[in-house]
Amino acid sequence: MTRKTWNWIVVLVVSIMILALMVYMHLVDPARLTTEPAFSGLSRTYFSTNALWSDKDPAVALQFDRRYEYLGGQRFELYGSAEVEQHFFVERYDDKRIKGFFWLQFEGFLPSNDFSYDYSSSPSMTQIDGFEFFTDTAVGKLSPIFTRGKPGTDGYLARSFIYDQGLRLPEEYTYARLVHIPDEAQRKELLIIFMDDLAPLGLSSDDLGPGGDQETQWQSIEQAHLNKIKQVLTLKAIQRP
């Protein structure tokens, strides 16, 4: 066997192994089970008062300040294990650029599994109008290449909803994820995700992150970010008949 033939065999074997690994990763990745979003048949209703009405899981009216524009919603099955309905409110700089972004996600596991949600590791709790939320905060930046994130994830579908309308999310932002569990079985959740542009503060995510030049400012900026949510969003429990 010549050296050239041997090299070709090595290349072929390595290529087959890489292909097999890619196929395996695809088959075990639950993101492949996520369905395409549907934009009709939504369970929650938007009213012209700039409120989103949810009659279950939880039964609540979410009232937004008028500066936040309702863009619509979508629904899909996530990872083959949960039903998801997303709704979006944004504050704009102009026709294309978004300053603030509210992403609401109503989610519940399908009857075909026995999963439950566990946020016991969340660092803090936030109360908004009597509703308790597990709370995580961070600073972040969009990937310059994968701006939509990983296909098949709820984040990818949320960002795609925005980008498909020709809008642009902030490149660097403050971030909060608030999670409310409305049922004792802990199989349903309401997520409120709020992103706000860092640019008006003249700071970057690197400045405020661990080891950053302005890291000591993060605590006050974090608190201001959470306070803003309470200032522009009101939750009111809906009393069922």
PDB file of C-alpha atoms in Angstrom:
ATOM      1  CA  MET A   1       0.000   0.000   0.000  1.00  0.00           C
ATOM      2  CA  THR A   2       1.417   3.344  -1.035  1.00  0.00           C
ATOM      3  CA  ARG A   3       1.708   6.286   1.342  1.00  0.00           C
ATOM      4  CA  LYS A   4      -0.785   8.239  -0.780  1.00  0.00           C
ATOM      5  CA  THR A   5      -3.340   5.420  -0.545  1.00  0.00           C
ATOM      6  CA  TRP A   6      -2.829   5.185   3.210  1.00  0.00           C
ATOM      7  CA  ASN A   7      -3.394   8.930   3.594  1.00  0.00           C
ATOM      8  CA  TRP A   8      -6.664   8.665   1.676  1.00  0.00           C
ATOM      9  CA  ILE A   9      -7.805   5.799   3.905  1.00  0.00           C
ATOM     10  CA  VAL A  10      -7.031   7.844   7.019  1.00  0.00           C
ATOM     11  CA  VAL A  11      -8.946  10.827   5.614  1.00  0.00           C
ATOM     12  CA  LEU A  12     -11.912   8.582   4.742  1.00  0.00           C
ATOM     13  CA  VAL A  13     -11.998   6.936   8.180  1.00  0.00           C
ATOM     14  CA  VAL A  14     -11.782  10.292   9.982  1.00  0.00           C
ATOM     15  CA  SER A  15     -14.525  11.729   7.743  1.00  0.00           C
ATOM     16  CA  ILE A  16     -16.805   8.772   8.489  1.00  0.00           C
ATOM     17  CA  MET A  17     -16.179   9.147  12.216  1.00  0.00           C
ATOM     18  CA  ILE A  18     -16.960  12.873  12.102  1.00  0.00           C
ATOM     19  CA  LEU A  19     -20.134  12.228  10.106  1.00  0.00           C
ATOM     20  CA  ALA A  20     -21.212   9.489  12.524  1.00  0.00           C
ATOM     21  CA  LEU A  21     -20.607  11.829  15.469  1.00  0.00           C
ATOM     22  CA  MET A  22     -22.661  14.575  13.824  1.00  0.00           C
ATOM     23  CA  VAL A  23     -25.538  12.161  13.171  1.00  0.00           C
ATOM     24  CA  TYR A  24     -25.384  10.917  16.760  1.00  0.00           C
ATOM     25  CA  MET A  25     -25.377  14.460  18.176  1.00  0.00           C
ATOM     26  CA  HIS A  26     -28.377  15.326  16.007  1.00  0.00           C
ATOM     27  CA  LEU A  27     -30.308  12.252  17.130  1.00  0.00           C
ATOM     28  CA  VAL A  28     -29.719  12.885  20.844  1.00  0.00           C
ATOM     29  CA  ASP A  29     -30.307  16.648  20.622  1.00  0.00           C
ATOM     30  CA  PRO A  30     -33.872  17.393  21.804  1.00  0.00           C
ATOM     31  CA  ALA A  31     -33.854  20.637  19.785  1.00  0.00           C
ATOM     32  CA  ARG A  32     -34.582  18.569  16.667  1.00  0.00           C
ATOM     33  CA  LEU A  33     -38.018  17.790  18.149  1.00  0.00           C
ATOM     34  CA  THR A  34     -39.042  21.457  18.426  1.00  0.00           C
ATOM     35  CA  THR A  35     -41.877  22.259  16.027  1.00  0.00           C
ATOM     36  CA  GLU A  36     -42.184  25.223  13.686  1.00  0.00           C
ATOM     37  CA  PRO A  37     -43.970  28.171  15.306  1.00  0.00           C
ATOM     38  CA  ALA A  38     -47.644  28.900  14.661  1.00  0.00           C
ATOM     39  CA  PHE A  39     -48.957  32.454  14.900  1.00  0.00           C
ATOM     40  CA  SER A  40     -52.674  31.751  15.269  1.00  0.00           C
ATOM     41  CA  GLY A  41     -54.717  29.886  17.847  1.00  0.00           C
ATOM     42  CA  LEU A  42     -52.945  31.621  20.742  1.00  0.00           C
ATOM     43  CA  SER A  43     -54.445  31.102  24.199  1.00  0.00           C
ATOM     44  CA  ARG A  44     -53.592  34.585  25.491  1.00  0.00           C
ATOM     45  CA  THR A  45     -55.308  37.749  24.265  1.00  0.00           C
ATOM     46  CA  TYR A  46     -53.949  41.246  23.698  1.00  0.00           C
ATOM     47  CA  PHE A  47     -56.186  44.221  24.458  1.00  0.00           C
ATOM     48  CA  SER A  48     -55.840  47.784  23.169  1.00  0.00           C
ATOM     49  CA  THR A  49     -55.196  48.964  26.726  1.00  0.00           C
ATOM     50  CA  ASN A  50     -51.699  47.459  26.138  1.00  0.00           C
ATOM     51  CA  ALA A  51     -52.463  44.478  28.330  1.00  0.00           C
ATOM     52  CA  LEU A  52     -52.019  40.777  27.722  1.00  0.00           C
ATOM     53  CA  TRP A  53     -54.748  38.633  29.270  1.00  0.00           C
ATOM     54  CA  SER A  54     -54.011  35.070  30.344  1.00  0.00           C
ATOM     55  CA  ASP A  55     -56.978  33.147  31.761  1.00  0.00           C
ATOM     56  CA  LYS A  56     -54.865  30.240  33.017  1.00  0.00           C
ATOM     57  CA  ASP A  57     -51.405  29.133  34.145  1.00  0.00           C
ATOM     58  CA  PRO A  58     -51.427  31.702  35.673  1.00  0.00           C
ATOM     59  CA  ALA A  59     -54.695  33.626  35.428  1.00  0.00           C
ATOM     60  CA  VAL A  60     -53.252  37.123  35.161  1.00  0.00           C
ATOM     61  CA  ALA A  61     -53.476  40.380  33.223  1.00  0.00           C
ATOM     62  CA  LEU A  62     -50.075  41.850  32.333  1.00  0.00           C
ATOM     63  CA  GLN A  63     -50.378  45.613  31.842  1.00  0.00           C
ATOM     64  CA  PHE A  64     -47.492  47.379  30.083  1.00  0.00           C
ATOM     65  CA  ASP A  65     -46.510  51.032  29.953  1.00  0.00           C
ATOM     66  CA  ARG A  66     -47.494  52.581  26.620  1.00  0.00           C
ATOM     67  CA  ARG A  67     -43.868  52.998  25.552  1.00  0.00           C
ATOM     68  CA  TYR A  68     -43.792  49.218  25.020  1.00  0.00           C
ATOM     69  CA  GLU A  69     -45.353  48.131  21.752  1.00  0.00           C
ATOM     70  CA  TYR A  70     -46.988  44.733  21.397  1.00  0.00           C
ATOM     71  CA  LEU A  71     -45.550  42.791  18.436  1.00  0.00           C
ATOM     72  CA  GLY A  72     -47.578  39.592  18.659  1.00  0.00           C
ATOM     73  CA  GLY A  73     -47.002  36.024  19.704  1.00  0.00           C
ATOM     74  CA  GLN A  74     -46.334  32.469  18.604  1.00  0.00           C
ATOM     75  CA  ARG A  75     -46.735  28.926  19.896  1.00  0.00           C
ATOM     76  CA  PHE A  76     -44.803  25.684  19.413  1.00  0.00           C
ATOM     77  CA  GLU A  77     -43.755  22.446  21.082  1.00  0.00           C
ATOM     78  CA  LEU A  78     -40.310  22.694  22.655  1.00  0.00           C
ATOM     79  CA  TYR A  79     -37.959  19.678  22.594  1.00  0.00           C
ATOM     80  CA  GLY A  80     -40.949  17.363  22.195  1.00  0.00           C
ATOM     81  CA  SER A  81     -41.691  17.779  25.903  1.00  0.00           C
ATOM     82  CA  ALA A  82     -43.449  21.128  26.522  1.00  0.00           C
ATOM     83  CA  GLU A  83     -46.049  23.439  25.033  1.00  0.00           C
ATOM     84  CA  VAL A  84     -44.838  27.043  24.716  1.00  0.00           C
ATOM     85  CA  GLU A  85     -46.608  30.295  23.935  1.00  0.00           C
ATOM     86  CA  GLN A  86     -44.487  33.447  23.561  1.00  0.00           C
ATOM     87  CA  HIS A  87     -45.539  37.113  23.407  1.00  0.00           C
ATOM     88  CA  PHE A  88     -43.353  40.170  22.819  1.00  0.00           C
ATOM     89  CA  PHE A  89     -43.382  43.839  23.816  1.00  0.00           C
ATOM     90  CA  VAL A  90     -40.650  46.260  22.724  1.00  0.00           C
ATOM     91  CA  GLU A  91     -39.492  49.816  23.278  1.00  0.00           C
ATOM     92  CA  ARG A  92     -37.934  51.261  20.129  1.00  0.00           C
ATOM     93  CA  TYR A  93     -35.347  53.893  19.359  1.00  0.00           C
ATOM     94  CA  ASP A  94     -36.685  54.145  15.807  1.00  0.00           C
ATOM     95  CA  ASP A  95     -38.317  51.903  13.216  1.00  0.00           C
ATOM     96  CA  LYS A  96     -35.638  49.217  13.393  1.00  0.00           C
ATOM     97  CA  ARG A  97     -33.614  49.453  16.615  1.00  0.00           C
ATOM     98  CA  ILE A  98     -34.976  48.055  19.872  1.00  0.00           C
ATOM     99  CA  LYS A  99     -34.026  49.573  23.210  1.00  0.00           C
ATOM    100  CA  GLY A 100     -36.015  47.367  25.583  1.00  0.00           C
ATOM    101  CA  PHE A 101     -37.414  43.900  24.981  1.00  0.00           C
ATOM    102  CA  PHE A 102     -39.988  41.944  27.019  1.00  0.00           C
ATOM    103  CA  TRP A 103     -40.315  38.272  26.137  1.00  0.00           C
ATOM    104  CA  LEU A 104     -43.192  36.534  27.899  1.00  0.00           C
ATOM    105  CA  GLN A 105     -43.269  32.749  27.831  1.00  0.00           C
ATOM    106  CA  PHE A 106     -46.090  30.543  29.085  1.00  0.00           C
ATOM    107  CA  GLU A 107     -44.822  26.976  29.226  1.00  0.00           C
ATOM    108  CA  GLY A 108     -46.083  23.614  30.434  1.00  0.00           C
ATOM    109  CA  PHE A 109     -44.901  20.035  30.133  1.00  0.00           C
ATOM    110  CA  LEU A 110     -46.891  17.656  27.937  1.00  0.00           C
ATOM    111  CA  PRO A 111     -48.898  14.787  29.486  1.00  0.00           C
ATOM    112  CA  SER A 112     -46.500  12.341  27.802  1.00  0.00           C
ATOM    113  CA  ASN A 113     -43.787  13.002  30.423  1.00  0.00           C
ATOM    114  CA  ASP A 114     -43.451  13.443  34.177  1.00  0.00           C
ATOM    115  CA  PHE A 115     -40.964  16.346  34.195  1.00  0.00           C
ATOM    116  CA  SER A 116     -41.179  19.282  36.587  1.00  0.00           C
ATOM    117  CA  TYR A 117     -39.492  22.672  36.878  1.00  0.00           C
ATOM    118  CA  ASP A 118     -36.873  23.300  39.543  1.00  0.00           C
ATOM    119  CA  TYR A 119     -35.429  26.796  40.060  1.00  0.00           C
ATOM    120  CA  SER A 120     -34.175  26.231  43.577  1.00  0.00           C
ATOM    121  CA  SER A 121     -30.691  27.300  42.482  1.00  0.00           C
ATOM    122  CA  SER A 122     -31.847  30.767  41.400  1.00  0.00           C
ATOM    123  CA  PRO A 123     -29.947  33.390  43.384  1.00  0.00           C
ATOM    124  CA  SER A 124     -32.909  35.554  44.412  1.00  0.00           C
ATOM    125  CA  MET A 125     -36.664  36.119  44.414  1.00  0.00           C
ATOM    126  CA  THR A 126     -38.621  39.087  43.114  1.00  0.00           C
ATOM    127  CA  GLN A 127     -42.206  39.975  43.959  1.00  0.00           C
ATOM    128  CA  ILE A 128     -44.378  41.862  41.479  1.00  0.00           C
ATOM    129  CA  ASP A 129     -47.897  42.719  42.639  1.00  0.00           C
ATOM    130  CA  GLY A 130     -48.144  39.614  44.800  1.00  0.00           C
ATOM    131  CA  PHE A 131     -46.615  37.200  42.273  1.00  0.00           C
ATOM    132  CA  GLU A 132     -43.361  35.531  43.320  1.00  0.00           C
ATOM    133  CA  PHE A 133     -40.609  35.027  40.728  1.00  0.00           C
ATOM    134  CA  PHE A 134     -37.346  33.126  40.830  1.00  0.00           C
ATOM    135  CA  THR A 135     -34.843  35.667  39.505  1.00  0.00           C
ATOM    136  CA  ASP A 136     -31.589  35.547  37.571  1.00  0.00           C
ATOM    137  CA  THR A 137     -29.769  38.578  36.158  1.00  0.00           C
ATOM    138  CA  ALA A 138     -26.745  39.126  33.930  1.00  0.00           C
ATOM    139  CA  VAL A 139     -25.138  41.351  31.355  1.00  0.00           C
ATOM    140  CA  GLY A 140     -24.788  39.959  27.861  1.00  0.00           C
ATOM    141  CA  LYS A 141     -23.923  40.564  24.239  1.00  0.00           C
ATOM    142  CA  LEU A 142     -25.211  39.164  20.973  1.00  0.00           C
ATOM    143  CA  SER A 143     -22.992  36.727  19.143  1.00  0.00           C
ATOM    144  CA  PRO A 144     -21.615  38.439  16.019  1.00  0.00           C
ATOM    145  CA  ILE A 145     -22.160  35.214  14.041  1.00  0.00           C
ATOM    146  CA  PHE A 146     -24.986  33.254  15.671  1.00  0.00           C
ATOM    147  CA  THR A 147     -27.244  36.202  16.421  1.00  0.00           C
ATOM    148  CA  ARG A 148     -30.331  33.985  16.708  1.00  0.00           C
ATOM    149  CA  GLY A 149     -28.709  31.372  18.928  1.00  0.00           C
ATOM    150  CA  LYS A 150     -29.046  27.617  18.559  1.00  0.00           C
ATOM    151  CA  PRO A 151     -31.820  26.398  16.208  1.00  0.00           C
ATOM    152  CA  GLY A 152     -34.616  24.500  17.912  1.00  0.00           C
ATOM    153  CA  THR A 153     -34.371  26.409  21.193  1.00  0.00           C
ATOM    154  CA  ASP A 154     -36.970  28.783  22.595  1.00  0.00           C
ATOM    155  CA  GLY A 155     -34.380  31.566  22.482  1.00  0.00           C
ATOM    156  CA  TYR A 156     -33.766  30.968  18.788  1.00  0.00           C
ATOM    157  CA  LEU A 157     -37.483  31.159  18.027  1.00  0.00           C
ATOM    158  CA  ALA A 158     -37.914  34.303  20.128  1.00  0.00           C
ATOM    159  CA  ARG A 159     -35.048  36.088  18.371  1.00  0.00           C
ATOM    160  CA  SER A 160     -36.244  34.870  14.982  1.00  0.00           C
ATOM    161  CA  PHE A 161     -39.660  36.401  15.686  1.00  0.00           C
ATOM    162  CA  ILE A 162     -37.970  39.766  16.192  1.00  0.00           C
ATOM    163  CA  TYR A 163     -35.494  39.577  13.308  1.00  0.00           C
ATOM    164  CA  ASP A 164     -38.122  38.334  10.864  1.00  0.00           C
ATOM    165  CA  GLN A 165     -39.930  41.644  11.420  1.00  0.00           C
ATOM    166  CA  GLY A 166     -36.808  43.530  10.378  1.00  0.00           C
ATOM    167  CA  LEU A 167     -36.006  44.677  13.916  1.00  0.00           C
ATOM    168  CA  ARG A 168     -32.634  44.728  15.686  1.00  0.00           C
ATOM    169  CA  LEU A 169     -32.019  43.726  19.282  1.00  0.00           C
ATOM    170  CA  PRO A 170     -29.471  45.603  21.436  1.00  0.00           C
ATOM    171  CA  GLU A 171     -25.922  44.371  20.849  1.00  0.00           C
ATOM    172  CA  GLU A 172     -25.097  44.591  24.577  1.00  0.00           C
ATOM    173  CA  TYR A 173     -27.700  44.533  27.288  1.00  0.00           C
ATOM    174  CA  THR A 174     -28.758  44.024  30.874  1.00  0.00           C
ATOM    175  CA  TYR A 175     -30.835  40.902  31.313  1.00  0.00           C
ATOM    176  CA  ALA A 176     -33.294  39.494  33.835  1.00  0.00           C
ATOM    177  CA  ARG A 177     -35.187  36.210  33.800  1.00  0.00           C
ATOM    178  CA  LEU A 178     -38.126  36.009  36.175  1.00  0.00           C
ATOM    179  CA  VAL A 179     -39.928  32.677  36.591  1.00  0.00           C
ATOM    180  CA  HIS A 180     -43.289  32.168  38.283  1.00  0.00           C
ATOM    181  CA  ILE A 181     -44.524  28.628  39.000  1.00  0.00           C
ATOM    182  CA  PRO A 182     -48.345  28.708  39.149  1.00  0.00           C
ATOM    183  CA  ASP A 183     -49.085  25.069  40.008  1.00  0.00           C
ATOM    184  CA  GLU A 184     -48.237  22.809  42.941  1.00  0.00           C
ATOM    185  CA  ALA A 185     -47.000  20.057  40.628  1.00  0.00           C
ATOM    186  CA  GLN A 186     -44.442  22.521  39.226  1.00  0.00           C
ATOM    187  CA  ARG A 187     -45.143  21.469  35.647  1.00  0.00           C
ATOM    188  CA  LYS A 188     -46.062  24.931  34.365  1.00  0.00           C
ATOM    189  CA  GLU A 189     -44.299  28.278  34.382  1.00  0.00           C
ATOM    190  CA  LEU A 190     -44.502  31.897  33.322  1.00  0.00           C
ATOM    191  CA  LEU A 191     -41.202  33.417  32.265  1.00  0.00           C
ATOM    192  CA  ILE A 192     -40.725  37.157  31.982  1.00  0.00           C
ATOM    193  CA  ILE A 193     -37.449  37.965  30.268  1.00  0.00           C
ATOM    194  CA  PHE A 194     -36.416  41.603  30.046  1.00  0.00           C
ATOM    195  CA  MET A 195     -33.445  42.903  28.068  1.00  0.00           C
ATOM    196  CA  ASP A 196     -32.460  46.584  28.038  1.00  0.00           C
ATOM    197  CA  ASP A 197     -29.773  48.299  25.991  1.00  0.00           C
ATOM    198  CA  LEU A 198     -26.512  49.047  27.806  1.00  0.00           C
ATOM    199  CA  ALA A 199     -25.444  51.755  25.328  1.00  0.00           C
ATOM    200  CA  PRO A 200     -27.211  54.677  27.102  1.00  0.00           C
ATOM    201  CA  LEU A 201     -25.096  53.935  30.193  1.00  0.00           C
ATOM    202  CA  GLY A 202     -21.877  54.182  28.195  1.00  0.00           C
ATOM    203  CA  LEU A 203     -20.878  50.737  29.433  1.00  0.00           C
ATOM    204  CA  SER A 204     -20.267  47.307  27.937  1.00  0.00           C
ATOM    205  CA  SER A 205     -20.922  43.809  29.213  1.00  0.00           C
ATOM    206  CA  ASP A 206     -17.155  43.357  29.597  1.00  0.00           C
ATOM    207  CA  ASP A 207     -16.994  46.476  31.791  1.00  0.00           C
ATOM    208  CA  LEU A 208     -19.636  45.120  34.174  1.00  0.00           C
ATOM    209  CA  GLY A 209     -18.772  41.428  34.063  1.00  0.00           C
ATOM    210  CA  PRO A 210     -16.455  39.585  36.466  1.00  0.00           C
ATOM    211  CA  GLY A 211     -13.079  41.318  36.496  1.00  0.00           C
ATOM    212  CA  GLY A 212     -14.383  44.243  34.427  1.00  0.00           C
ATOM    213  CA  ASP A 213     -13.268  47.831  35.012  1.00  0.00           C
ATOM    214  CA  GLN A 214     -16.746  48.801  36.256  1.00  0.00           C
ATOM    215  CA  GLU A 215     -17.717  45.561  37.967  1.00  0.00           C
ATOM    216  CA  THR A 216     -18.511  47.407  41.190  1.00  0.00           C
ATOM    217  CA  GLN A 217     -21.331  49.264  39.390  1.00  0.00           C
ATOM    218  CA  TRP A 218     -23.186  46.082  38.507  1.00  0.00           C
ATOM    219  CA  GLN A 219     -25.125  45.766  41.759  1.00  0.00           C
ATOM    220  CA  SER A 220     -26.758  49.191  41.393  1.00  0.00           C
ATOM    221  CA  ILE A 221     -27.397  48.684  37.664  1.00  0.00           C
ATOM    222  CA  GLU A 222     -28.906  45.269  38.360  1.00  0.00           C
ATOM    223  CA  GLN A 223     -31.278  46.739  40.927  1.00  0.00           C
ATOM    224  CA  ALA A 224     -32.273  49.559  38.567  1.00  0.00           C
ATOM    225  CA  HIS A 225     -33.010  46.961  35.886  1.00  0.00           C
ATOM    226  CA  LEU A 226     -35.317  45.013  38.197  1.00  0.00           C
ATOM    227  CA  ASN A 227     -36.959  48.215  39.424  1.00  0.00           C
ATOM    228  CA  LYS A 228     -37.697  49.222  35.838  1.00  0.00           C
ATOM    229  CA  ILE A 229     -39.658  46.017  35.302  1.00  0.00           C
ATOM    230  CA  LYS A 230     -41.892  46.927  38.250  1.00  0.00           C
ATOM    231  CA  GLN A 231     -42.286  50.484  36.969  1.00  0.00           C
ATOM    232  CA  VAL A 232     -43.461  49.541  33.460  1.00  0.00           C
ATOM    233  CA  LEU A 233     -45.298  46.257  34.115  1.00  0.00           C
ATOM    234  CA  THR A 234     -48.280  45.641  36.404  1.00  0.00           C
ATOM    235  CA  LEU A 235     -49.671  42.192  37.144  1.00  0.00           C
ATOM    236  CA  LYS A 236     -53.264  41.705  38.221  1.00  0.00           C
ATOM    237  CA  ALA A 237     -54.677  38.322  39.180  1.00  0.00           C
ATOM    238  CA  ILE A 238     -57.818  37.395  37.248  1.00  0.00           C
ATOM    239  CA  GLN A 239     -60.632  36.119  39.391  1.00  0.00           C
ATOM    240  CA  ARG A 240     -62.316  33.204  37.688  1.00  0.00           C
ATOM    241  CA  PRO A 241     -66.100  32.912  38.013  1.00  0.00           C
TER     242      PRO A 241
END
